Coordinates of C-alpha atoms in Angstrom, one line a residue:
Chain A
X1 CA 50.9 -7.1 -7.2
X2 CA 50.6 -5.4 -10.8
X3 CA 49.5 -1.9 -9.3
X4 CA 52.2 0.5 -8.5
X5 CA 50.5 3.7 -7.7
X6 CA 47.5 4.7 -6.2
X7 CA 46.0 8.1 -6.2
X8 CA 43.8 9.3 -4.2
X9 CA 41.3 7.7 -1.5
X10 CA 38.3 6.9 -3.7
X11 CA 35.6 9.0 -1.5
X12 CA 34.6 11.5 -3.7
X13 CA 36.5 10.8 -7.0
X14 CA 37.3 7.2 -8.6
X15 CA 40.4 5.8 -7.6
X16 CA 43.9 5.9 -10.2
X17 CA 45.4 3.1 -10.5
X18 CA 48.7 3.1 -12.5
X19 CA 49.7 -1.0 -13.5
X20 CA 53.2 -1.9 -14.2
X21 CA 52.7 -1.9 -17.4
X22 CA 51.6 1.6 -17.2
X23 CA 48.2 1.6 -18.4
X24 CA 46.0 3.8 -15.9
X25 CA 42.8 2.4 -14.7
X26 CA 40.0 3.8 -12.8
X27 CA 38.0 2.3 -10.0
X28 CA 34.1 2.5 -10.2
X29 CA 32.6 6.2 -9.5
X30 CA 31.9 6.1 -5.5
X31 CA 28.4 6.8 -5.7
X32 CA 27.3 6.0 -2.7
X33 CA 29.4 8.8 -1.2
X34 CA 27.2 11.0 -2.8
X35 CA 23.4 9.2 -2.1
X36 CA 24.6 9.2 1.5
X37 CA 25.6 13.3 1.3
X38 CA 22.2 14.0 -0.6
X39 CA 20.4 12.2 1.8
X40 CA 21.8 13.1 4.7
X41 CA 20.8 16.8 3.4
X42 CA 17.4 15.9 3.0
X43 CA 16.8 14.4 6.5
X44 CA 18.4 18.2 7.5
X45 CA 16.2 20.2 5.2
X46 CA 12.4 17.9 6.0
X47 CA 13.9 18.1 9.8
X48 CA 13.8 21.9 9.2
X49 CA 10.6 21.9 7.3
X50 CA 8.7 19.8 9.3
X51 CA 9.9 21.5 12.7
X52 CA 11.3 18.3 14.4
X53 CA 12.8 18.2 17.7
X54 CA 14.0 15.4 19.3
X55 CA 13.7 17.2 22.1
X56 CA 10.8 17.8 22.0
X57 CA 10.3 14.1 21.4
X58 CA 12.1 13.0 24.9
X59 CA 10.4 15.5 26.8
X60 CA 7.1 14.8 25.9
X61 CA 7.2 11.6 24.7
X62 CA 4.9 10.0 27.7
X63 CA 2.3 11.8 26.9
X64 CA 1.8 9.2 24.1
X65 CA 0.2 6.6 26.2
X66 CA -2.3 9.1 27.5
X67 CA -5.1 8.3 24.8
X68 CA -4.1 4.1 24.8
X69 CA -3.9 4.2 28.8
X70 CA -7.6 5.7 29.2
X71 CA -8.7 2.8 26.3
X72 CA -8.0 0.2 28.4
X73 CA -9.8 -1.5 30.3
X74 CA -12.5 -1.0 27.6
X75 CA -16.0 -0.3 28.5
X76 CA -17.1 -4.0 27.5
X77 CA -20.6 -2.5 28.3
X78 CA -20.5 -0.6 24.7
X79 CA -20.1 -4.1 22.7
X80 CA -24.1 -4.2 21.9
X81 CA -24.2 -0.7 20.2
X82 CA -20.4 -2.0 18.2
X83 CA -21.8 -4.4 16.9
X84 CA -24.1 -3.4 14.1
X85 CA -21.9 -0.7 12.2
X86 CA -19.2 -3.3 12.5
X87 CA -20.9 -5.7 10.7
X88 CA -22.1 -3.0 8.2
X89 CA -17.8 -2.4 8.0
X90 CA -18.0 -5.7 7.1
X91 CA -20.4 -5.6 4.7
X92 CA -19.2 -2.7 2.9
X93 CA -15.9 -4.2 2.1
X94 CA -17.3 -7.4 1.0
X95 CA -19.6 -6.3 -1.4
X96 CA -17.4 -3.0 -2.0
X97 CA -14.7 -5.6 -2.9
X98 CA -16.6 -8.0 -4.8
X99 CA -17.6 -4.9 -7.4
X100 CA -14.5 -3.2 -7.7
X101 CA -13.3 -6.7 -8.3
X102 CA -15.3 -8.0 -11.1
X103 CA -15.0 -4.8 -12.9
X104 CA -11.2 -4.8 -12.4
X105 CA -11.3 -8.0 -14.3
X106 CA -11.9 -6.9 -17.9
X107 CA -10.3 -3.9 -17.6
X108 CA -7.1 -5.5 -16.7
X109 CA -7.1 -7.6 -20.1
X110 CA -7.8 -3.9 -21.9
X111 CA -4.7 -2.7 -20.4
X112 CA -2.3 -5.4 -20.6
X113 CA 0.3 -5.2 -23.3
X114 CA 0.7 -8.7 -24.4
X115 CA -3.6 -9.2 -24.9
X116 CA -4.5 -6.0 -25.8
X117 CA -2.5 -4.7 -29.4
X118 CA -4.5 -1.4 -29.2
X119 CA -2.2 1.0 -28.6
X120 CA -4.0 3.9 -28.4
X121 CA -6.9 1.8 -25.8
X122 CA -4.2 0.6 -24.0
X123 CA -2.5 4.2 -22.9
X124 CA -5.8 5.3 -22.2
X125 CA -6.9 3.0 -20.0
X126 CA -3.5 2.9 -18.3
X127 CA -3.9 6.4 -17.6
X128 CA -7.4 6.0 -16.2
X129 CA -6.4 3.5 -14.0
X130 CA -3.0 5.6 -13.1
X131 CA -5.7 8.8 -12.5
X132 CA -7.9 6.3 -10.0
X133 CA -5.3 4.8 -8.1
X134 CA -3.4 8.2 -7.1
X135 CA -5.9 9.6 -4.6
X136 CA -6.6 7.6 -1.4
X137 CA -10.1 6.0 -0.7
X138 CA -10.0 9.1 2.1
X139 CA -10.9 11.6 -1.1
X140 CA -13.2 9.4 -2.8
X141 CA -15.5 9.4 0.2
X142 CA -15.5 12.2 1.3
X143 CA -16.5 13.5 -2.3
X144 CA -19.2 11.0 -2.3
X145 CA -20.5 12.4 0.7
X146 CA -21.2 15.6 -0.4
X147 CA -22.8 13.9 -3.5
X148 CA -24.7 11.3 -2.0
X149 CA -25.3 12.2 1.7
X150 CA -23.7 10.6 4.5
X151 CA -24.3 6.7 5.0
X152 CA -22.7 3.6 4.0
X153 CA -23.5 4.3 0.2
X154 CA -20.6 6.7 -0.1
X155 CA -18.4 4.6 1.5
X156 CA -18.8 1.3 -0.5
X157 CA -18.8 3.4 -3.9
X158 CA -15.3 4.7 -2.2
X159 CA -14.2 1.6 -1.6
X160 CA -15.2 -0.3 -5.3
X161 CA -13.2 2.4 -7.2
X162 CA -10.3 2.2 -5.0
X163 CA -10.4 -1.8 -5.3
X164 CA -11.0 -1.3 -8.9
X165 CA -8.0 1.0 -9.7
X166 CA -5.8 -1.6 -7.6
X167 CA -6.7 -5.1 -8.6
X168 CA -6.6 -4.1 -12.2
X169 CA -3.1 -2.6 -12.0
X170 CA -2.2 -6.1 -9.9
X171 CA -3.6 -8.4 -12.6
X172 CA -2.4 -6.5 -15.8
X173 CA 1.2 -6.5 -13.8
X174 CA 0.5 -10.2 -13.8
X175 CA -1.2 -10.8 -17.3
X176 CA 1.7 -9.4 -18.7
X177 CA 4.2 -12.0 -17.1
X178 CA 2.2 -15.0 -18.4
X179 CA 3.1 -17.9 -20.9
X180 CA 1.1 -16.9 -24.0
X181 CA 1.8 -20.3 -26.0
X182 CA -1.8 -22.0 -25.5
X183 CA -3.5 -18.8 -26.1
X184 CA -1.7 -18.3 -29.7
X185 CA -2.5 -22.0 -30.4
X186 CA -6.0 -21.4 -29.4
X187 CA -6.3 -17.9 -31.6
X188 CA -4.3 -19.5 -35.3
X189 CA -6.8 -22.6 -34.7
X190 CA -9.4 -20.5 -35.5
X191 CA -10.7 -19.4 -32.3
X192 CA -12.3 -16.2 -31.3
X193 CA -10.0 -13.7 -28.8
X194 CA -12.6 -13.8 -26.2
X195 CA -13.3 -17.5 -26.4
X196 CA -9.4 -17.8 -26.3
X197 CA -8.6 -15.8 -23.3
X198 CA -11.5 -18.1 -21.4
X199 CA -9.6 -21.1 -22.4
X200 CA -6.0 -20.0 -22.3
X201 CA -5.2 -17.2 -20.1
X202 CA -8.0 -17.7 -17.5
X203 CA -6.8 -20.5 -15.8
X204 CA -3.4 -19.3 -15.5
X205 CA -4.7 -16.0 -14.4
X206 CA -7.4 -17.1 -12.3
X207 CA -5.9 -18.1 -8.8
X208 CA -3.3 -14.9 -8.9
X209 CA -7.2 -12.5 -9.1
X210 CA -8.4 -14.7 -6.1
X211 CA -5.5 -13.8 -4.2
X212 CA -5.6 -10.1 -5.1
X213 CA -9.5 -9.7 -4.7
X214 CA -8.3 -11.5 -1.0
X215 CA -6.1 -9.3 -0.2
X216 CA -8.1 -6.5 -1.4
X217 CA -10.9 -7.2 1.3
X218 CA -7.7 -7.3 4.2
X219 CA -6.7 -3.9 2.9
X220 CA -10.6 -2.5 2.7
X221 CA -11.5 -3.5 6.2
X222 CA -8.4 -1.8 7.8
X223 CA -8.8 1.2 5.8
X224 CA -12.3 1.1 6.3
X225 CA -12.3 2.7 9.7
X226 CA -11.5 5.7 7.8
X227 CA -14.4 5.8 6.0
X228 CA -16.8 6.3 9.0
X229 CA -14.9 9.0 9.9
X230 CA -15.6 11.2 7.2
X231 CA -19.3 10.2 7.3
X232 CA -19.1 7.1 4.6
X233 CA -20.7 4.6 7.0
X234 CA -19.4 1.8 9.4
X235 CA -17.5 1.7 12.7
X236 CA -15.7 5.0 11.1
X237 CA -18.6 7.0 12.4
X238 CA -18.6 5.8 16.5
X239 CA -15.1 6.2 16.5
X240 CA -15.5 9.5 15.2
X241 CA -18.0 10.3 18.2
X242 CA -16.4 8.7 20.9
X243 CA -12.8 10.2 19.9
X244 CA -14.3 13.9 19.4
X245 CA -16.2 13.3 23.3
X246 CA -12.9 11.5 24.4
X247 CA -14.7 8.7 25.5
X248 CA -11.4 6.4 25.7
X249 CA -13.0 3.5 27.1
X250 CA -15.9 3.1 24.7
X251 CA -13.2 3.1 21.8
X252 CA -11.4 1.0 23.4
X253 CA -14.2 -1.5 23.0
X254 CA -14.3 -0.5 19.4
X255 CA -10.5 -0.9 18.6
X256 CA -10.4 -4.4 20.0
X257 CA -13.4 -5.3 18.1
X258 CA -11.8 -3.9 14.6
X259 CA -8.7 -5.8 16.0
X260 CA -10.6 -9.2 16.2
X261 CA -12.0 -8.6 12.5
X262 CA -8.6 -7.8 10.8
X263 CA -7.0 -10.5 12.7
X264 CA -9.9 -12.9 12.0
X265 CA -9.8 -11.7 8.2
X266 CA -6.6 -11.5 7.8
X267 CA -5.6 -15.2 9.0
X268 CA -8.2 -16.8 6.6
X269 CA -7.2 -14.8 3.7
X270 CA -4.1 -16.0 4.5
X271 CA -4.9 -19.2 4.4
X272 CA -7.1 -19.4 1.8
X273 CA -3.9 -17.6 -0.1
X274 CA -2.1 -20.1 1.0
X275 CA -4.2 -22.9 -0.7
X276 CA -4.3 -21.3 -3.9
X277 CA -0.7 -20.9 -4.4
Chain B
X1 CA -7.9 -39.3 -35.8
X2 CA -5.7 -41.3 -34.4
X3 CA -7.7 -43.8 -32.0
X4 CA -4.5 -44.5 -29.7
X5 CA -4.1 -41.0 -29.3
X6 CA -7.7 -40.4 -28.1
X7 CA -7.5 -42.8 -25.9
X8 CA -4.7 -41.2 -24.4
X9 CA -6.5 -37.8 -24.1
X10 CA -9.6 -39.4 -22.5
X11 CA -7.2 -41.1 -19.9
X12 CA -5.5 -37.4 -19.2
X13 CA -8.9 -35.9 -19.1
X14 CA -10.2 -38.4 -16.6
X15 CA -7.0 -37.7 -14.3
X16 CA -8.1 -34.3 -13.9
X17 CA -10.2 -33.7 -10.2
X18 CA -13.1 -33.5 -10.2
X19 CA -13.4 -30.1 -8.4
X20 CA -17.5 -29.7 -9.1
X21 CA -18.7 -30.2 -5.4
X22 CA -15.9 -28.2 -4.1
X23 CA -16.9 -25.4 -6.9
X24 CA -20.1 -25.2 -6.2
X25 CA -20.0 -25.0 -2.7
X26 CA -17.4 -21.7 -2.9
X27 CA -20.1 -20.4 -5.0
X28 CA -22.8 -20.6 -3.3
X29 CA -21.1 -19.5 0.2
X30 CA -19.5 -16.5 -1.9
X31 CA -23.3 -15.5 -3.5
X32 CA -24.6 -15.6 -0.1
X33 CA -21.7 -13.2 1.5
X34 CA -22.4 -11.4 -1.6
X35 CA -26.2 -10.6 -1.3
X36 CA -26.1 -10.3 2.9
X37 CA -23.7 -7.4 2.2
X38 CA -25.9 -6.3 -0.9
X39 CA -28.4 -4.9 1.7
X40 CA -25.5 -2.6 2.7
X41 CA -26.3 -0.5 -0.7
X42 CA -29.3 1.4 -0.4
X43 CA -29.1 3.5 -3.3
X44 CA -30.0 6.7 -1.8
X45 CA -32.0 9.2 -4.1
X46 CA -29.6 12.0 -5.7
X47 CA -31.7 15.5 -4.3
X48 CA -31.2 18.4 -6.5
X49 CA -28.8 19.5 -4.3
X50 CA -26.5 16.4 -4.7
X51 CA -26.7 17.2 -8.5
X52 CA -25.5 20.6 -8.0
X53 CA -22.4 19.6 -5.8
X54 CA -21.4 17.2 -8.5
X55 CA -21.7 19.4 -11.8
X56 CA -19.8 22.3 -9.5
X57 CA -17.1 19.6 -8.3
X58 CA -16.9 18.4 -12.5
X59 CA -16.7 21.9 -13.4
X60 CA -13.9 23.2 -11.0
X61 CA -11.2 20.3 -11.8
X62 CA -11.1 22.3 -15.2
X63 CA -10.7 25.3 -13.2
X64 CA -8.7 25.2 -10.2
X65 CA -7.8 28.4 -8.8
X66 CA -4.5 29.2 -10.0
X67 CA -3.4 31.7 -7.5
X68 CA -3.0 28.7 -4.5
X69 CA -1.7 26.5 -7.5
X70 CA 1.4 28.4 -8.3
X71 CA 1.5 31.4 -5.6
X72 CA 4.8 30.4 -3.4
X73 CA 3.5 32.1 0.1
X74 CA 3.2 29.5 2.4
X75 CA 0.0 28.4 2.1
X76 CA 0.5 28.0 -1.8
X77 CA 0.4 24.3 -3.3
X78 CA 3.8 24.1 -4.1
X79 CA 4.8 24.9 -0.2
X80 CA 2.1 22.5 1.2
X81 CA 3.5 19.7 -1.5
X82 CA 6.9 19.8 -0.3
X83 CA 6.1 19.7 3.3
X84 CA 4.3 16.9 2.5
X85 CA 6.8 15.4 1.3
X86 CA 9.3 16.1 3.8
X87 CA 6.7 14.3 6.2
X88 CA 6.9 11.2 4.3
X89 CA 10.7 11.1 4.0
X90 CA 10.9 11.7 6.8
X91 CA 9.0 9.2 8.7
X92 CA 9.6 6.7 6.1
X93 CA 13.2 7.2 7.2
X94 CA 13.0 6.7 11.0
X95 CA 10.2 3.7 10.2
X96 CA 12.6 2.0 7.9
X97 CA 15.7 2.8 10.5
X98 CA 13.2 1.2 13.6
X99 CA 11.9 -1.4 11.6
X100 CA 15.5 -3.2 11.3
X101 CA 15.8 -4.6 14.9
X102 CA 12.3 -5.2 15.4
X103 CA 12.5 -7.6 12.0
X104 CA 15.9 -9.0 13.0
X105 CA 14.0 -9.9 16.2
X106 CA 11.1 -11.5 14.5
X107 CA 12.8 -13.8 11.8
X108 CA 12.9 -17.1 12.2
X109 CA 16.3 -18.3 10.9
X110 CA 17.7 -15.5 13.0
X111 CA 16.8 -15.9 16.6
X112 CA 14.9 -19.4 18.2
X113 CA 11.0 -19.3 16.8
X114 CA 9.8 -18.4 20.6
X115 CA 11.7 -15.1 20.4
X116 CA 9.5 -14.2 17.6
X117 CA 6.5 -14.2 18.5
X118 CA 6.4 -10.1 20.9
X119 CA 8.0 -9.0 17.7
X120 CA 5.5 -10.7 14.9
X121 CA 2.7 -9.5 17.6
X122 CA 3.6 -6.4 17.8
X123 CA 3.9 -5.8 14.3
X124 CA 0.0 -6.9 13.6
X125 CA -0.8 -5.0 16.5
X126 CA 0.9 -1.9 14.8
X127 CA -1.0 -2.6 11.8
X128 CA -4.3 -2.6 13.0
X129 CA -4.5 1.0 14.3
X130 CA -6.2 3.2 12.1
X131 CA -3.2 5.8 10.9
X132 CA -5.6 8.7 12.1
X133 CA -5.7 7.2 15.8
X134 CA -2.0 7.1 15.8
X135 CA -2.0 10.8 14.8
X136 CA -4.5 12.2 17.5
X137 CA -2.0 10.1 20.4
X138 CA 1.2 12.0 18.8
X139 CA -0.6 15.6 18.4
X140 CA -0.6 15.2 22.6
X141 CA 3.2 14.5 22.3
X142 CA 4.1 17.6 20.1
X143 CA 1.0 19.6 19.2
X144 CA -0.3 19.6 15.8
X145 CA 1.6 20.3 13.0
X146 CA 3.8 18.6 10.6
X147 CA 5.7 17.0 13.6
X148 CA 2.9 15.0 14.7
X149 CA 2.5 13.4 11.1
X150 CA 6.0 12.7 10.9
X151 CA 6.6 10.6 14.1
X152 CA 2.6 9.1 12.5
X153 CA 4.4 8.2 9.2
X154 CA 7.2 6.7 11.2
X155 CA 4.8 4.3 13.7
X156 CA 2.4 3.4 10.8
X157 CA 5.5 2.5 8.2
X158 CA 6.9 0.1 11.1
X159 CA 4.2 -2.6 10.8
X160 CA 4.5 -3.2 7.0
X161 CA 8.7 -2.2 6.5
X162 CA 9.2 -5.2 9.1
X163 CA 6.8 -7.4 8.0
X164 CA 8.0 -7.3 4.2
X165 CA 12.1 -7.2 6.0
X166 CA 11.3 -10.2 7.5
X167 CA 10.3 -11.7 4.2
X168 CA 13.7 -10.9 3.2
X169 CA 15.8 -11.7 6.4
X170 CA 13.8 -14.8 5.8
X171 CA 15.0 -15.8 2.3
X172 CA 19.0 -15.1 2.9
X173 CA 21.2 -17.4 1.5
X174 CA 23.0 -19.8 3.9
X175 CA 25.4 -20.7 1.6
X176 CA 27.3 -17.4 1.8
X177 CA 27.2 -17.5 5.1
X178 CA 28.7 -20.9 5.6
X179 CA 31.8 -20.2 2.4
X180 CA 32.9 -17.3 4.3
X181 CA 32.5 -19.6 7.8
X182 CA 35.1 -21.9 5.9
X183 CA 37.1 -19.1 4.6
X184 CA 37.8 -18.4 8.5
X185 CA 35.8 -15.3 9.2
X186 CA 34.3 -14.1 12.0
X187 CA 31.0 -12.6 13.0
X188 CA 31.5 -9.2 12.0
X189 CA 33.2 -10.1 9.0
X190 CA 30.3 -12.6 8.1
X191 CA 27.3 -10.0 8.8
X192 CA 29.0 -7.2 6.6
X193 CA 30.4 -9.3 3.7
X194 CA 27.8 -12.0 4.0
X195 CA 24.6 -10.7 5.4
X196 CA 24.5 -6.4 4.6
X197 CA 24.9 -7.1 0.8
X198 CA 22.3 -9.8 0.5
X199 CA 19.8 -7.3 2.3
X200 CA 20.8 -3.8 1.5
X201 CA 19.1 -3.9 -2.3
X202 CA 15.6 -5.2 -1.3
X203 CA 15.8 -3.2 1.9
X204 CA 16.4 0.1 0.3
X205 CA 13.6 -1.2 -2.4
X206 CA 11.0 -2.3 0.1
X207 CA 11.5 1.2 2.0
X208 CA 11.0 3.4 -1.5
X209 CA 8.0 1.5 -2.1
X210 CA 6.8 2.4 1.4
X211 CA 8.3 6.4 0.7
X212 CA 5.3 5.9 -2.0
X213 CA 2.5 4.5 0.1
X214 CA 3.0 7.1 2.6
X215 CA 3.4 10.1 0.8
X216 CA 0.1 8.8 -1.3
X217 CA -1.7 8.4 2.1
X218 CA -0.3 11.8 3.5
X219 CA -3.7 13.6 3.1
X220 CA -5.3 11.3 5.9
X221 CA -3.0 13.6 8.5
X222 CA -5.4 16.2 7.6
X223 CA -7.7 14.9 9.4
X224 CA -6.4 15.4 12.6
X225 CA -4.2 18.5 11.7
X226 CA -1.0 16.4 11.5
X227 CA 0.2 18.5 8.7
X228 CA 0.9 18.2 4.8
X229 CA -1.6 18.9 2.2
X230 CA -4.9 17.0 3.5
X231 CA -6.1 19.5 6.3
X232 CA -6.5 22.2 3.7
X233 CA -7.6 20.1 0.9
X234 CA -10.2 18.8 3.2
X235 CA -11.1 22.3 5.0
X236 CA -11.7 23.5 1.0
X237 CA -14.2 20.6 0.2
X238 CA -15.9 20.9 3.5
X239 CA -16.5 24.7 2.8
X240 CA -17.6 24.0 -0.8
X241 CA -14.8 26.0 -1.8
X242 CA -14.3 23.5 -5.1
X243 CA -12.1 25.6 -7.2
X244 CA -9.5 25.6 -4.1
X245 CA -9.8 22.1 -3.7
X246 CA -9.5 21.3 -7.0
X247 CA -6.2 22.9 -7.2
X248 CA -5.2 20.9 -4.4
X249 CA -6.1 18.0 -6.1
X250 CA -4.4 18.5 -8.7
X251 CA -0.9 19.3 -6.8
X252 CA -1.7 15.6 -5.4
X253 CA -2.0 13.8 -8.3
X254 CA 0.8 15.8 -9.8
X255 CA 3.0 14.7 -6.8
X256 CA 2.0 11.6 -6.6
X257 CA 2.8 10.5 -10.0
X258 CA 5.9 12.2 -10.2
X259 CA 6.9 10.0 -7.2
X260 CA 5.6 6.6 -8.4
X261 CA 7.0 7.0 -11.7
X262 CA 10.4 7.9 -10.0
X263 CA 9.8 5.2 -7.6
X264 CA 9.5 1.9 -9.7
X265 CA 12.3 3.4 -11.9
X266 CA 14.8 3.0 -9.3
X267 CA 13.6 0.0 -7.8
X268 CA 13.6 -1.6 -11.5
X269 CA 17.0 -0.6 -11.2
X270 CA 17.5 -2.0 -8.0
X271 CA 16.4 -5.4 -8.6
X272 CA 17.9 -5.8 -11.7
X273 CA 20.9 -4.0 -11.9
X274 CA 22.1 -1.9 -14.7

């Protein structure tokens, strides 16, 4: 062995090594001693903020299964009124999607570094987009309701600017990763940009925006339950009732409806995902 | 032009499918999803009243009420923000924590494909419930208050923490595994040299990006009073009280940027070193 002294454990400070030779060496800074302290400090202080007891958490922990015990068996009875504002759920994320979508599609190019040499256009709409996507589809409606009324139009003008700050930020993430050969060929040949991007980038842009305007319809119909609750249209608005009369059962029938729909939706977006990759 | 060449093009050209049908048919199926959910949209007619809300809502982001923006009491932004974010870390932590068994459990190259299925279940049955529903069945376990959000955060950050784990658990290198089989190790020796360091980046990567998420979605608590910034946020736009809300709104997007940008930092560090 070359080492002939060691000094010290290496937990808080780097280790000394001191080689035969004599030159001194040190090991690499333990950092992780101090990311486990800090963190360990922060559990203690949002355990203290947050006024969390375990327990707390034992003693009372049965009382969980009170509201899912009363939802089952669900009142199968309810199923004819479920129906309707379930499809309009449906309906609102489809066409809530399909907007946000389309308009997330130009946008994206705007704001991708690699397409668009604007500086100044590009930072702008990066920090439009940024602005959109930090506040949850939650806030948008329930702003639209108190501009619009209650009713499905609030919650599908929720959802297309939710969609729209989140595909575009997908897609320029993407844009910005692809192989920009063709299009250059395309643009010193003597084509136009637009005409270019159509030819060049599309295609290899194309099945990546399927499968984010896919996914974006999964996320909108499980988030969409929300909406109804702040009066934005859809199932939202029975489960709001039945929860604030604690009719368990009824939303029982309601949760296994939404739970069919995600499941259905979710599996075919999957593999319709699946045939596009 | 060269003639042999053309020739060669046509032939490439000709070897592309024909995809027209199939086109056509996505299409049409898409336009007709597309105007059966149209009906959905019934543009409703702005009242005067609706104009009014808006122009006040416009004109109070420019001028939020600065004594809830900075006063430190405890109803002040800057309280509310950090006990917001003391509910996300906190649950993110105890989701990420539950949400390594449960994806050990449901990996395939881990444990026979059989064994999976309670755990992959589970975690889509998880995912469906609607994060406030989750809320209103813990506020009967500890009251409300910031408690209730935080075992919320924890229950709803389960579902997608093991579902992306899995992804990873599912990816590991078998390789390792096997060198250090033929080096003479045994089990212990193979899941800590072998298995923690392949998973520890993306897990701690996976669970910051869900420490994102969550404290970007803390404001639904509000709606059931499980704490954090969204039950006054909300109470201010339900009373019309704009300026108040618009303060809040503000500390929200503050926070939330603040995170993300912290966020992808480290995890841009994470995944690709120094």
């Amino acid at each position: 062995m070359a080492r002939q002294s060691v000094e010290g454990k290496g937990l808080f400070k780097p280790q000394k090594f001191t080689l035969k030779s004599g030159t001194k060496i040190d090991s690499r800074f333990p950092a992780s001693t101090y990311v486990i302290i800090t963190i360990i400090l922060l559990i203690l202080i949002s355990a203290y903020i947050t006024e969390f007891s375990i327990v707390k958490l034992i003693e009372r922990g049965n009382e969980f299964f009170t509201i899912p015990l009363q939802m089952f068996p669900p009142d199968l009875s309810y199923i004819e009124t479920v129906i309707p504002p379930l499809l309009e759920t449906i309906q609102m994320s489809l066409i809530g999607s399909f907007i946000g979508c389309v308009l997330a599609l130009p946008v994206a190019f705007l704001a991708s570094s690699n397409i668009n040499h604007n500086k100044i256009i590009l930072k702008i709409t990066r920090s439009i987009l940024t602005l959109f996507r930090t506040l949850p589809v939650l806030i948008y409606a329930t702003i639209f309701t108190y501009i619009f009324g209650f009713g499905a139009f609030a919650g599908t003008l929720a959802i297309i600017i939710f969609t729209f700050a989140v595909v575009s930020k997908m897609l320029y993430d993407n844009i910005e990763t692809i192989e920009l050969g063709p299009y250059e060929a395309l643009l010193s040949a003597g084509s136009t940009k637009p005409r270019a991007i159509v030819t060049a980038v599309f295609p290899q842009v194309l099945p990546h925006f399927f499968s984010t305007s896919l996914y974006s319809l999964e996320m909108n119909i499980r988030s969409s339950a929300i909406l109804g609750y702040v009066g934005a249209g859809g199932i939202g608005v029975l489960i709001d009732f039945t929860l604030n009369w604690t009719l368990y059962a009824k939303f029982g029938t309601i949760f296994v409806c939404l739970f069919i729909v995600v499941i259905a939706v979710e599996s075919l977006s999957r593999y319709l995902r699946g045939r596009l990759s | 032009m060269d003639k042999k060449f053309d020739k060669h093009l046509y032939k490439k050209l000709e070897e592309e499918p024909n995809r027209l049908v199939q086109n056509i048919i996505i299409i049409v199926l898409v336009s007709i999803l597309v105007i059966w959910s149209a009906s959905v949209i019934d543009i409703p007619e702005i009242n005067d009243k609706g104009k009014e809300i808006a122009k006040n809502i416009v004109m109070s982001i420019f001028h939020p009420n600065t004594d809830i923006l900075f006063s430190l009491s405890e109803t002040g932004v800057p309280a509310l923000l950090i006990e917001t974010l003391a509910i996300a870390f906190l649950g993110t932590l105890i989701g990420a924590v539950l949400a390594i068994p449960l994806a050990f459990l449901s990996s395939k190259n881990i444990v026979p494909r059989w064994v999976t299925f309670p755990g992959v279940a589970s975690i889509t049955f998880i995912r469906t419930f609607p994060v406030f529903i989750i809320g209103l069945m813990f506020i009967s376990v500890s009251g409300p208050g910031p408690m209730a959000g935080v075992l919320t955060m924890a229950v709803t950050s389960v579902g997608m923490i093991a579902k992306l784990y899995i992804d990873v658990i599912e990816d590991l290198n078998d390789g390792i595994i096997e060198f250090l089989d033929s080096a003479g190790c045994n089990t212990t020796e193979k899941v800590f040299a072998g298995v923690f360091p392949q998973l520890m980046t993306n897990f701690i990567s996976i669970t910051i990006y869900r420490f994102e998420i969550n404290v970007k979605n803390a404001s639904v608590l509000g709606l059931v009073g499980a704490g954090g910034i969204g039950y006054p946020l909300l109470a201010a736009m339900g009373n019309s009280r704009w300026n108040d809300a618009s303060a809040y709104l503000i500390g929200l997007i503050f926070m939330v940027i603040v995170i993300e940008i912290f966020s992808t930092k480290i995890r841009a560090r994470l995944s690709y070193g120094k």
